[in-house]
Coordinates of C-alpha atoms in Angstrom, one line a residue:
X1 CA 47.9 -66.5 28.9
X2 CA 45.6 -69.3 30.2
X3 CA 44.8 -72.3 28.4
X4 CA 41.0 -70.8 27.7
X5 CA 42.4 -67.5 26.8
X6 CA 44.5 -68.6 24.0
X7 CA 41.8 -71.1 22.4
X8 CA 40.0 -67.6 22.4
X9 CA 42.8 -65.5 20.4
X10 CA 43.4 -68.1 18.4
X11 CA 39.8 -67.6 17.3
X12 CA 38.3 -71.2 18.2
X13 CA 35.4 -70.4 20.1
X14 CA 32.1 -69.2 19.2
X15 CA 30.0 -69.4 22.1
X16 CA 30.0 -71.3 25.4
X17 CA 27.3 -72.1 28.4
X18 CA 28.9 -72.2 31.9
X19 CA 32.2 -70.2 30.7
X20 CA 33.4 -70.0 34.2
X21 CA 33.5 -73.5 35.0
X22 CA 34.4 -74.1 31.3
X23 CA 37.7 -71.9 32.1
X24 CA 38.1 -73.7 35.4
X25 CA 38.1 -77.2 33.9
X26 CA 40.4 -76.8 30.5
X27 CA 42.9 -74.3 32.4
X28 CA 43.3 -77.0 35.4
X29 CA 43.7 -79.9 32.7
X30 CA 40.3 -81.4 34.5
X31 CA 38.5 -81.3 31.2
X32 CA 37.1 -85.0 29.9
X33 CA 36.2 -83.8 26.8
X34 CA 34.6 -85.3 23.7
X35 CA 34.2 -84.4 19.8
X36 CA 32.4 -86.9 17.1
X37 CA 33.1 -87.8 13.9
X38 CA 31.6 -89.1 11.2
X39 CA 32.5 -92.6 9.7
X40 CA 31.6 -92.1 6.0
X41 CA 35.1 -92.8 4.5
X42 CA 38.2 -94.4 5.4
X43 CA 40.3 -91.7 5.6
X44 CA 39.8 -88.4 8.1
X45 CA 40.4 -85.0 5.6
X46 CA 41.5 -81.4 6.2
X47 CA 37.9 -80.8 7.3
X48 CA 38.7 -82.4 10.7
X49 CA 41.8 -80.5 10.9
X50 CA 40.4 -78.0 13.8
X51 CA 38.9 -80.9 15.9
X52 CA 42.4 -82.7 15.2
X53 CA 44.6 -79.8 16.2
X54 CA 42.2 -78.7 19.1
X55 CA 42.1 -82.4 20.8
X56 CA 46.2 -82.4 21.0
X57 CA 46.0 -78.8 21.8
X58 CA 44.4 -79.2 24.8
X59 CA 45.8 -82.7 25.6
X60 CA 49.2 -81.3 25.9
X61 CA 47.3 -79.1 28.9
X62 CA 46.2 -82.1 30.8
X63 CA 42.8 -82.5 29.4
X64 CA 41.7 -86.0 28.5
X65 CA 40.1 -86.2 24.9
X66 CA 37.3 -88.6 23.9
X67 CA 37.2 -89.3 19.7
X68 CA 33.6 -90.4 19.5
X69 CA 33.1 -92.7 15.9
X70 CA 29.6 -92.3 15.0
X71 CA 29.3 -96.2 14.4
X72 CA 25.9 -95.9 15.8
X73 CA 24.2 -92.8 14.3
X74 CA 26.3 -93.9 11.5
X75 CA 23.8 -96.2 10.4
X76 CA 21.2 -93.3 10.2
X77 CA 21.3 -89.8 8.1
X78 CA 22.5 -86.8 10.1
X79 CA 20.6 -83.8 8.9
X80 CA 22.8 -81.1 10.0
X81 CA 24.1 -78.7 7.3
X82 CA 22.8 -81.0 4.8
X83 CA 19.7 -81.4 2.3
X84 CA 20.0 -85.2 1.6
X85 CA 19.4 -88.1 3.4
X86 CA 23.1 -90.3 3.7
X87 CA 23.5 -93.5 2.3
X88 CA 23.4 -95.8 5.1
X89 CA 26.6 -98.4 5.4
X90 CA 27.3 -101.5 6.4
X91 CA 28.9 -102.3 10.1
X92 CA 31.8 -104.0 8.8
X93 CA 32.4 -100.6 5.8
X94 CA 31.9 -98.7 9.6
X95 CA 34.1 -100.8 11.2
X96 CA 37.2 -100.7 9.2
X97 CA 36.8 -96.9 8.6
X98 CA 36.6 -96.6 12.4
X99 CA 40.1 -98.5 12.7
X100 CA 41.5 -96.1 9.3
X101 CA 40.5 -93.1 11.7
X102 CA 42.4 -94.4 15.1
X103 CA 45.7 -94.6 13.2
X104 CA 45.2 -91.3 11.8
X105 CA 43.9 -89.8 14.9
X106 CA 47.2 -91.0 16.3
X107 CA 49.8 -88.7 14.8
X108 CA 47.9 -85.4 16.6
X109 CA 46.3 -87.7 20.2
X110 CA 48.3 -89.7 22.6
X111 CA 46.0 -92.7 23.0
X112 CA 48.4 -94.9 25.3
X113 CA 48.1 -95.0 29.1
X114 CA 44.8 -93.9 28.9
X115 CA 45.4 -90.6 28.3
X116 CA 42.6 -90.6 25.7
X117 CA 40.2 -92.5 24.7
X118 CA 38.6 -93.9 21.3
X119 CA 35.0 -95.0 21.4
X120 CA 32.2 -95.8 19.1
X121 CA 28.6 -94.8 19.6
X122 CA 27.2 -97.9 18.7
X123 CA 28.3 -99.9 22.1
X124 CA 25.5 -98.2 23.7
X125 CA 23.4 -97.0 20.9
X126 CA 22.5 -100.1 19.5
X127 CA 21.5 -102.0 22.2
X128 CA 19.0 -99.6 23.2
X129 CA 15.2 -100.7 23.1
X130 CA 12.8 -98.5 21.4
X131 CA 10.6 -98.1 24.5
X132 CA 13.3 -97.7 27.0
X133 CA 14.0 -94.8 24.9
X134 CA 11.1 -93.8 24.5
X135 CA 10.4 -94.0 28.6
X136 CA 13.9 -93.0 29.6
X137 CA 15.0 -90.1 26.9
X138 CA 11.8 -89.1 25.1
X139 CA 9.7 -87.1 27.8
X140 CA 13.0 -84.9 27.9
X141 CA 12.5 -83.3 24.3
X142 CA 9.9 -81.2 23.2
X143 CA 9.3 -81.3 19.1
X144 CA 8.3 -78.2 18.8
X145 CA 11.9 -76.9 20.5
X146 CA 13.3 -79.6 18.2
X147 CA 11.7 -78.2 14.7
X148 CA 13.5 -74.7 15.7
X149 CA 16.2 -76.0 15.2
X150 CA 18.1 -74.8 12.0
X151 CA 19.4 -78.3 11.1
X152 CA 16.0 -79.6 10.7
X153 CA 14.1 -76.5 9.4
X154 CA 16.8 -76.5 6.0
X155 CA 15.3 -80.1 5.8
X156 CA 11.5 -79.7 6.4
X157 CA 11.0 -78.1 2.6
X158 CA 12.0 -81.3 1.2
X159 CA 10.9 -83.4 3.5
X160 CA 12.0 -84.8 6.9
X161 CA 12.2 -88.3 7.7
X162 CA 11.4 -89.8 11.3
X163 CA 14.3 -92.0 10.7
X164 CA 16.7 -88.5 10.6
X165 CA 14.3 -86.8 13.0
X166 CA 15.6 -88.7 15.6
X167 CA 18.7 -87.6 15.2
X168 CA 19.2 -85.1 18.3
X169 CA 18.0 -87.7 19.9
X170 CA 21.0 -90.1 19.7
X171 CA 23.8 -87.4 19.7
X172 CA 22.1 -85.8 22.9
X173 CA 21.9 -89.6 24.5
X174 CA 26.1 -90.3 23.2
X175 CA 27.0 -86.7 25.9
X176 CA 24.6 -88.6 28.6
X177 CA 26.1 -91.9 28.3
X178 CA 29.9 -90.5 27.7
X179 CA 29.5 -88.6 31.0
X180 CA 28.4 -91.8 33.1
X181 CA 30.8 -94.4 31.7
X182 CA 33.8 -92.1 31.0
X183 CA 33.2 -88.9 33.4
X184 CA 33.0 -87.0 30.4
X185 CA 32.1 -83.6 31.4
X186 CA 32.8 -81.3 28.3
X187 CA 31.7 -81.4 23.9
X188 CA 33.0 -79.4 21.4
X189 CA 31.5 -79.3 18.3
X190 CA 31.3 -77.0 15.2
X191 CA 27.9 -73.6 15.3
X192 CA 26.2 -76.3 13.2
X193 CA 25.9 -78.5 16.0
X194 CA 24.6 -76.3 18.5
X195 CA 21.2 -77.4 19.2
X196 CA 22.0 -81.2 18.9
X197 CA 24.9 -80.2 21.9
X198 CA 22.4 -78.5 23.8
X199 CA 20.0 -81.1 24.0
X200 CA 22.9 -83.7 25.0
X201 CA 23.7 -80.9 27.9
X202 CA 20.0 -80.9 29.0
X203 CA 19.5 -84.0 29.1
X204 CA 22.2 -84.8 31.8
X205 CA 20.9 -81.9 33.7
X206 CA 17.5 -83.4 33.5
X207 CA 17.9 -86.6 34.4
X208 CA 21.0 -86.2 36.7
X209 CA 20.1 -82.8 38.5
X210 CA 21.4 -79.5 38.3
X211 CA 24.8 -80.7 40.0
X212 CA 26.0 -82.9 36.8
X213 CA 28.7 -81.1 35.1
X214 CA 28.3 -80.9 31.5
X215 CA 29.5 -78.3 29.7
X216 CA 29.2 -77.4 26.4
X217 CA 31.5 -75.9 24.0
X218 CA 31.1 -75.1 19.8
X219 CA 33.9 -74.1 17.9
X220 CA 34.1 -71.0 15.7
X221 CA 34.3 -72.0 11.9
X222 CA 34.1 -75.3 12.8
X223 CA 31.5 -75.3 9.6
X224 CA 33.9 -73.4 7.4
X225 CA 36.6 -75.7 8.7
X226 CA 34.6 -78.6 6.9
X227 CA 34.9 -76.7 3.6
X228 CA 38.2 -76.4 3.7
X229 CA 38.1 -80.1 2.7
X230 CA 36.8 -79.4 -0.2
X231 CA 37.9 -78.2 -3.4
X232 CA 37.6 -78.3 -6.9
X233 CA 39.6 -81.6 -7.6
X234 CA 37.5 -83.7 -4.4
X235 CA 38.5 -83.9 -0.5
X236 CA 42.2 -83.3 0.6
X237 CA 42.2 -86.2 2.6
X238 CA 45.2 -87.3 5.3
X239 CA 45.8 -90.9 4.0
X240 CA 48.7 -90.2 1.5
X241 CA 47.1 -93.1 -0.4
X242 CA 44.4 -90.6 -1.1
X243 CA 46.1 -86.9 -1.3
X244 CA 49.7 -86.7 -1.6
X245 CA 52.3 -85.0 0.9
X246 CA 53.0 -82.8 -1.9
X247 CA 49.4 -82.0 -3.4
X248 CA 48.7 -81.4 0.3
X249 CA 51.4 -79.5 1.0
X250 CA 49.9 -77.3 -2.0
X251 CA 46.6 -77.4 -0.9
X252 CA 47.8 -75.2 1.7
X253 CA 50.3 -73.3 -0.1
X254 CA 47.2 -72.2 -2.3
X255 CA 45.2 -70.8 0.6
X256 CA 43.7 -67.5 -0.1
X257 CA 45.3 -64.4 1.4
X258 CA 42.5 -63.3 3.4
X259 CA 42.3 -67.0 5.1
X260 CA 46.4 -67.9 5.6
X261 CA 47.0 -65.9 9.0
X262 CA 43.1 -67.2 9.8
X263 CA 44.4 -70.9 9.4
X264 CA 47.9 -70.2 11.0
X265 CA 46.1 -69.0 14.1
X266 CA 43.8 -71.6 14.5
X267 CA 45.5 -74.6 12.8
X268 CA 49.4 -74.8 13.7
X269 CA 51.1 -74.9 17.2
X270 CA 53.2 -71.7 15.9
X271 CA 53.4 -69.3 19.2
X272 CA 50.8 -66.8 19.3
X273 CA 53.1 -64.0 19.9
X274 CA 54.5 -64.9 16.9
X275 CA 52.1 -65.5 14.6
X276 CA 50.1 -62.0 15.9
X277 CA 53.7 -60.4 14.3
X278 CA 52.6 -61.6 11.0
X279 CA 49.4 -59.4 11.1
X280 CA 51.4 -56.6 9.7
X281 CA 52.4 -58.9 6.9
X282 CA 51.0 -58.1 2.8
X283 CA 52.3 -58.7 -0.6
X284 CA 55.1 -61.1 -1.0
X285 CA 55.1 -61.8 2.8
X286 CA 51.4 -63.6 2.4
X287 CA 53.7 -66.1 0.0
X288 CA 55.8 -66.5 2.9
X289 CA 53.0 -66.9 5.6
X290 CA 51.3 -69.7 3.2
X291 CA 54.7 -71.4 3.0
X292 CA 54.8 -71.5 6.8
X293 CA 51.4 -72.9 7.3
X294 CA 51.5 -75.9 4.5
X295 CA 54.7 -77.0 5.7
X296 CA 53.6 -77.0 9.4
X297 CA 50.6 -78.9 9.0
X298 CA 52.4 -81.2 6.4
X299 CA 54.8 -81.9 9.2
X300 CA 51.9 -82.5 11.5
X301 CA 50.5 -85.2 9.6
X302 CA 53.2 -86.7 7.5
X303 CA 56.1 -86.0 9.1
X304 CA 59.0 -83.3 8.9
X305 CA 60.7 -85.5 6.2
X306 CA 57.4 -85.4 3.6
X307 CA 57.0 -82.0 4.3
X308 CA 60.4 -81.0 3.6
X309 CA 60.7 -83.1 0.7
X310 CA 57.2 -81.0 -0.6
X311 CA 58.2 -78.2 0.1
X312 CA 61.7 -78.5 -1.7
X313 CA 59.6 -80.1 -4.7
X314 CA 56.9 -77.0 -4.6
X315 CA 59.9 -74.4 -5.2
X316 CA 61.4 -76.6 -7.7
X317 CA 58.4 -76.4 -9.5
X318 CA 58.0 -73.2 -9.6
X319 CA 61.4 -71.9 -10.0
X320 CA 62.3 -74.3 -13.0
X321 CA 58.9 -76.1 -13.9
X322 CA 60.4 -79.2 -12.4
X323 CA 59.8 -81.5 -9.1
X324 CA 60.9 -84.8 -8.1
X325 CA 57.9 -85.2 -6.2
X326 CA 55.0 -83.7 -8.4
X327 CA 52.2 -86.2 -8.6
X328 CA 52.3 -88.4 -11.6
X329 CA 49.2 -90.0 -13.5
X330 CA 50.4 -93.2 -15.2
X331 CA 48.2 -93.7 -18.6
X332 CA 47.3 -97.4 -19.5
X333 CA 45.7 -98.9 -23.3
X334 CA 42.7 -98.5 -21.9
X335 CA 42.8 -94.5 -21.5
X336 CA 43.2 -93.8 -25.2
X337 CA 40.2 -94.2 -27.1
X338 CA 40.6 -94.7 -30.4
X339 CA 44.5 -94.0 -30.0
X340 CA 44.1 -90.8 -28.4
X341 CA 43.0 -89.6 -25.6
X342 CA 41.9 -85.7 -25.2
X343 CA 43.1 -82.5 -22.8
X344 CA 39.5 -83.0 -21.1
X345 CA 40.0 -86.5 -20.0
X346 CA 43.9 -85.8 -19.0
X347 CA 42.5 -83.1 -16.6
X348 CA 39.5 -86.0 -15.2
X349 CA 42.3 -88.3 -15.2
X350 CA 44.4 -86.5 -13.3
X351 CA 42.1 -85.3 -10.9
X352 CA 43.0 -81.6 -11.5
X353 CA 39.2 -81.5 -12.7
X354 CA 36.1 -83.5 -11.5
X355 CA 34.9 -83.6 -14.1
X356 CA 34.8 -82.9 -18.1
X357 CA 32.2 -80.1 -17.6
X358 CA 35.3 -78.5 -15.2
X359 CA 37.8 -78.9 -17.8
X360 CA 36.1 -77.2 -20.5
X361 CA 35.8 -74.4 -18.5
X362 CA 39.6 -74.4 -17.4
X363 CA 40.6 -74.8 -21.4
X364 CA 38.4 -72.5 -22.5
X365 CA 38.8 -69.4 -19.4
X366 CA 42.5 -70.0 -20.8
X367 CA 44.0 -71.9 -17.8
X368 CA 45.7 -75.2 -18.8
X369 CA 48.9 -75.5 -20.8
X370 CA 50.7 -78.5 -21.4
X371 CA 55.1 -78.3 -21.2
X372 CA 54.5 -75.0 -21.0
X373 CA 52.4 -74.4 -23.8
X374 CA 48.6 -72.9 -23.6
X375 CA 45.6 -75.7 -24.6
X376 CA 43.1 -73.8 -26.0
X377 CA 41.0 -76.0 -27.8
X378 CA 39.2 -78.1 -26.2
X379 CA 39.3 -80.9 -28.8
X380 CA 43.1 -80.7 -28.6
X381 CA 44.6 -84.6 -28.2
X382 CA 47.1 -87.0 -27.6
X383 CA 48.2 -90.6 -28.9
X384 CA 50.3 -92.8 -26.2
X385 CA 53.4 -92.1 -27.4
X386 CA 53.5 -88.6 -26.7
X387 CA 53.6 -89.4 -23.1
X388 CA 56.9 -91.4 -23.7
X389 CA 59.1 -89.0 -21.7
X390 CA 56.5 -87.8 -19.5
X391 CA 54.6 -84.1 -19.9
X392 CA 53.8 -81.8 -17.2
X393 CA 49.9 -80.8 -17.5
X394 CA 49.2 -77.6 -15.7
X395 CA 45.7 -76.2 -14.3
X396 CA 45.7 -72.5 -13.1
X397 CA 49.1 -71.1 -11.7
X398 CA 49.8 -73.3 -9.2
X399 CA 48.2 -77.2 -9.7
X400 CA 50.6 -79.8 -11.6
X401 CA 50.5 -83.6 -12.7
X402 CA 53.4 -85.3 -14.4
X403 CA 51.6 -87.3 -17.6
X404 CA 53.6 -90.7 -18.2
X405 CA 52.4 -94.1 -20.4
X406 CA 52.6 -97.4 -19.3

């Protein structure tokens, strides 16, 4: 199975332009190839995880990656998928999630040697004058192409700016500036991209001739893929600062049992041979196929060690409603108003809801217990000595915080 051919049964690719040369590139390891990301917090989350796992996956083929920062269109609102303009940041707030990202980036991309590269879009972006742009990129884009575009038409009901409009603009100008500095010749990017990708592909054909190579490439789910960064409790981020080894390892663990072969296909470096065994698999065998994929992409991004340790922990829990690793939430004076504090704040504070509307729900639909015992009343509260010894809050079947006082 060729390089290409396995990026397609592992279900990563959507659609292509140029597949033939596409194959000839990434199956040769003759692929310069480049995917952004955004710098709007400090730490990259399990929304990246395909971009992530794609970039070593074809690394370890001979293909050079590019991580593009967005330090440039950073300082503008990107429109796509979205129906509010971002707040804008400063270039230091850019600058330091930028240098957050590179470490991270490290544990899946080999960066030494040059064998890929890290750049930020605001080397070139910035220092372009509004009517060089305007002469040199602008004759090469037609608005009315531009408002079919489906990032902008979800925007156009409430309003459009000029400022976001000019959006396709600057990603289509990062591929035509990445492919003369760095040779880059190839961008991935999730269905949500498309157009913006397509314009950066035009215009190198445009101003270059039909001869430049630039190819471009979106993945399938990429859009989905952000998502899975979400869920009820906030992002599951990769900084363990942020989201634990062991609530990440659970994050996984938690998947749904349509999605769990879905994400062990496209996510883990499992052989495909092996994982296309597991189609077969139902019942208790999904529990085992979730265990597999949390603890391989814990040990991608914390280490064999941490995801040992979670996984040990996760069975612990479950098997005697004990772990030596379950997240704790340390309570302070200040959390107990009046000298209590109630089950709807514990779940906020705890960040197993995010928020008190959430945890209403959770009491009342029946779902949280504390040691072991159902809350089901939603005034139900605590003084600071309770917590003395430490009680284990529990939301759902599966999501745990160990409850201690200061």
């Amino acid at each position: 199975m060729t390089v290409y051919d396995e990026l397609v049964a592992r279900g990563l690719i959507a659609q292509v332009t140029d597949e033939e040369e596409i194959k000839e590139l990434i199956n040769n390891g003759k692929a310069t190839f480049y995917i952004g990301f955004d710098p709007t917090a400090d730490s990259l989350h399990v929304g990246h995880f395909m971009a992530l796992c794609l970039m070593k996956r074809l690394q370890m083929a001979g293909n050079k990656p590019i991580a593009l920062i967005g330090g440039g269109t950073g300082m503008i609102g990107d429109p796509s998928g979205r129906t509010d303009m971002r707040q804008m940041m400063t270039t230091e707030t850019i600058q330091h999630n930028c240098d957050c990202f590179k470490e991270q980036m490290s544990k899946f991309i080999d960066f030494s040697d040059g064998k890929a590269l890290m750049v930020n879009n605001a080397d070139w972006l910035m220092d372009l004058n509004y009517i060089e742009v305007l002469r040199e990129v602008g004759p090469h884009f037609s608005v009315n192409r531009m408002l079919t575009a489906e990032c902008y038409k979800q925007r156009m009901e409430k309003g459009l700016s000029f400022l976001e409009f000019n959006y396709m603009i600057m990603q289509s100008y990062d591929f035509y500036a990445l492919f003369q500095k760095y040779g880059c010749n190839m961008q991935f990017g999730g269905d949500d991209q498309w157009s913006n990708m397509l314009g950066g592909t035009e215009l190198i054909r445009r101003k270059l001739g039909k001869d430049a190579y630039a190819m471009t490439i979106t993945l399938l789910l990429n859009s989905e893929g952000k998502k899975m960064g979400k869920t009820q409790s906030g992002a599951v981020w990769l900084d363990p600062q942020k989201t634990s080894p062991f609530d990440f390892y659970q994050y996984w663990r938690n998947v749904a049992d349509a999605d769990v072969l879905k994400c062990i296909r496209m996510l883990t470096f499992l052989p495909i041979e092996e994982i296309n065994k597991m189609d077969s698999w139902e019942g208790a065998q999904l529990n085992t196929a979730k265990e597999i994929l949390a603890f391989e992409l814990t040990k991608l991004v914390h280490g064999e060690a941490e995801a040992q340790k979670a996984q040990d922990s996760a069975k612990a829990l479950f098997s005697t409603g004990t772990a030596a690793d379950m997240p704790s939430v340390t309570l302070t004076a200040a959390d107990f108003a009046d000298g209590s504090i109630d089950i709807l704040a514990l779940l906020v504070k705890s960040g197993l809801t995010p928020s008190r509307s959430e945890a209403r729900r959770a009491v009342e639909q029946g779902g949280v217990s504390m040691d072991g015992e159902k809350v089901s009343d939603i005034k139900t509260s605590y003084a600071h000595d309770d917590f003395t010894e430490g009680k284990i809050l529990k939301k759902g079947k599966k999501n745990f915080r160990k409850i201690c006082n200061s």
